[in-house]
């Protein structure tokens, strides 16, 4: 990830995110939930319309930059009986 994800993988992930986003907005109840949630977390209801275009702008270089920043301290946890 720190070297960048392949373009095909990034495109596949973006399509999946946007597709799931659209499916999650099929009912009025779900639409209202997301609009309220975005207001609660401080993004504003406008974020609901901006989200797909923001996802579409992500590039493999963005993935590498974020991975470099956050994937530094690897931790392994084992849970056993």
PDB file of C-alpha atoms in Angstrom:
ATOM      1  CA  UNK A   1       0.000   0.000   0.000  1.00  0.00           C
ATOM      2  CA  UNK A   2       2.809   2.432   0.781  1.00  0.00           C
ATOM      3  CA  UNK A   3       4.112   2.044  -2.769  1.00  0.00           C
ATOM      4  CA  UNK A   4       0.683   2.805  -4.161  1.00  0.00           C
ATOM      5  CA  UNK A   5      -2.183   0.583  -5.110  1.00  0.00           C
ATOM      6  CA  UNK A   6      -2.598  -0.576  -8.713  1.00  0.00           C
ATOM      7  CA  UNK A   7      -4.864   1.714 -10.741  1.00  0.00           C
ATOM      8  CA  UNK A   8      -7.279  -1.170 -11.429  1.00  0.00           C
ATOM      9  CA  UNK A   9      -7.681  -1.879  -7.715  1.00  0.00           C
ATOM     10  CA  UNK A  10      -8.310   1.767  -6.899  1.00  0.00           C
ATOM     11  CA  UNK A  11     -10.933   2.012  -9.649  1.00  0.00           C
ATOM     12  CA  UNK A  12     -12.606  -1.186  -8.446  1.00  0.00           C
ATOM     13  CA  UNK A  13     -12.696   0.085  -4.854  1.00  0.00           C
ATOM     14  CA  UNK A  14     -14.115   3.457  -5.942  1.00  0.00           C
ATOM     15  CA  UNK A  15     -16.909   1.797  -7.937  1.00  0.00           C
ATOM     16  CA  UNK A  16     -17.745  -0.424  -4.972  1.00  0.00           C
ATOM     17  CA  UNK A  17     -17.867   2.532  -2.551  1.00  0.00           C
ATOM     18  CA  UNK A  18     -20.046   4.612  -4.849  1.00  0.00           C
ATOM     19  CA  UNK A  19     -22.311   1.648  -5.644  1.00  0.00           C
ATOM     20  CA  UNK A  20     -22.808   0.850  -1.961  1.00  0.00           C
ATOM     21  CA  UNK A  21     -23.436   4.531  -1.271  1.00  0.00           C
ATOM     22  CA  UNK A  22     -26.223   4.585  -3.873  1.00  0.00           C
ATOM     23  CA  UNK A  23     -27.739   1.355  -2.576  1.00  0.00           C
ATOM     24  CA  UNK A  24     -27.687   2.776   0.960  1.00  0.00           C
ATOM     25  CA  UNK A  25     -29.803   5.714  -0.238  1.00  0.00           C
ATOM     26  CA  UNK A  26     -32.720   3.795  -1.758  1.00  0.00           C
ATOM     27  CA  UNK A  27     -35.247   4.479   0.990  1.00  0.00           C
ATOM     28  CA  UNK A  28     -36.357   7.825   2.369  1.00  0.00           C
ATOM     29  CA  UNK A  29     -35.528   6.588   5.864  1.00  0.00           C
ATOM     30  CA  UNK A  30     -31.929   5.839   4.899  1.00  0.00           C
ATOM     31  CA  UNK A  31     -31.565   9.153   3.087  1.00  0.00           C
ATOM     32  CA  UNK A  32     -32.808  10.993   6.166  1.00  0.00           C
ATOM     33  CA  UNK A  33     -30.422   9.004   8.362  1.00  0.00           C
ATOM     34  CA  UNK A  34     -27.378   9.968   6.292  1.00  0.00           C
ATOM     35  CA  UNK A  35     -28.366  13.634   6.069  1.00  0.00           C
ATOM     36  CA  UNK A  36     -28.806  13.747   9.845  1.00  0.00           C
ATOM     37  CA  UNK A  37     -25.560  11.844  10.432  1.00  0.00           C
ATOM     38  CA  UNK A  38     -23.543  14.249   8.290  1.00  0.00           C
ATOM     39  CA  UNK A  39     -25.010  17.160  10.233  1.00  0.00           C
ATOM     40  CA  UNK A  40     -24.185  15.511  13.580  1.00  0.00           C
ATOM     41  CA  UNK A  41     -20.544  14.856  12.636  1.00  0.00           C
ATOM     42  CA  UNK A  42     -20.150  18.401  11.321  1.00  0.00           C
ATOM     43  CA  UNK A  43     -19.899  17.741   7.589  1.00  0.00           C
ATOM     44  CA  UNK A  44     -23.215  19.358   6.694  1.00  0.00           C
ATOM     45  CA  UNK A  45     -26.005  17.820   4.653  1.00  0.00           C
ATOM     46  CA  UNK A  46     -24.291  18.956   1.426  1.00  0.00           C
ATOM     47  CA  UNK A  47     -21.676  16.244   1.960  1.00  0.00           C
ATOM     48  CA  UNK A  48     -24.244  13.677   0.817  1.00  0.00           C
ATOM     49  CA  UNK A  49     -24.116  15.105  -2.711  1.00  0.00           C
ATOM     50  CA  UNK A  50     -20.348  15.667  -2.670  1.00  0.00           C
ATOM     51  CA  UNK A  51     -19.323  12.187  -1.484  1.00  0.00           C
ATOM     52  CA  UNK A  52     -19.407  10.353  -4.852  1.00  0.00           C
ATOM     53  CA  UNK A  53     -17.346  13.035  -6.595  1.00  0.00           C
ATOM     54  CA  UNK A  54     -14.841  13.083  -3.721  1.00  0.00           C
ATOM     55  CA  UNK A  55     -14.410   9.309  -3.966  1.00  0.00           C
ATOM     56  CA  UNK A  56     -14.018   9.578  -7.743  1.00  0.00           C
ATOM     57  CA  UNK A  57     -11.064  11.967  -7.290  1.00  0.00           C
ATOM     58  CA  UNK A  58      -8.977   9.472  -5.259  1.00  0.00           C
ATOM     59  CA  UNK A  59      -5.789   8.367  -7.025  1.00  0.00           C
ATOM     60  CA  UNK A  60      -3.238   5.618  -6.338  1.00  0.00           C
ATOM     61  CA  UNK A  61      -0.864   8.366  -5.135  1.00  0.00           C
ATOM     62  CA  UNK A  62      -3.477   9.413  -2.557  1.00  0.00           C
ATOM     63  CA  UNK A  63      -3.664   5.829  -1.306  1.00  0.00           C
ATOM     64  CA  UNK A  64       0.135   5.666  -0.994  1.00  0.00           C
ATOM     65  CA  UNK A  65       0.279   9.020   0.827  1.00  0.00           C
ATOM     66  CA  UNK A  66      -2.331   7.985   3.388  1.00  0.00           C
ATOM     67  CA  UNK A  67      -0.793   4.526   3.836  1.00  0.00           C
ATOM     68  CA  UNK A  68       2.605   6.119   4.451  1.00  0.00           C
ATOM     69  CA  UNK A  69       1.108   8.374   7.102  1.00  0.00           C
ATOM     70  CA  UNK A  70      -1.061   5.872   8.988  1.00  0.00           C
ATOM     71  CA  UNK A  71       0.319   2.364   8.367  1.00  0.00           C
ATOM     72  CA  UNK A  72       3.572   2.675  10.291  1.00  0.00           C
ATOM     73  CA  UNK A  73       3.144   0.866  13.584  1.00  0.00           C
ATOM     74  CA  UNK A  74       1.936  -2.611  12.795  1.00  0.00           C
ATOM     75  CA  UNK A  75       0.393  -4.500  15.679  1.00  0.00           C
ATOM     76  CA  UNK A  76      -0.567  -8.148  15.746  1.00  0.00           C
ATOM     77  CA  UNK A  77      -3.125  -9.417  18.243  1.00  0.00           C
ATOM     78  CA  UNK A  78      -3.972 -13.034  18.834  1.00  0.00           C
ATOM     79  CA  UNK A  79      -7.113 -14.034  20.667  1.00  0.00           C
ATOM     80  CA  UNK A  80      -7.228 -17.634  21.758  1.00  0.00           C
ATOM     81  CA  UNK A  81      -9.197 -19.638  24.305  1.00  0.00           C
TER      82      UNK A  81
END
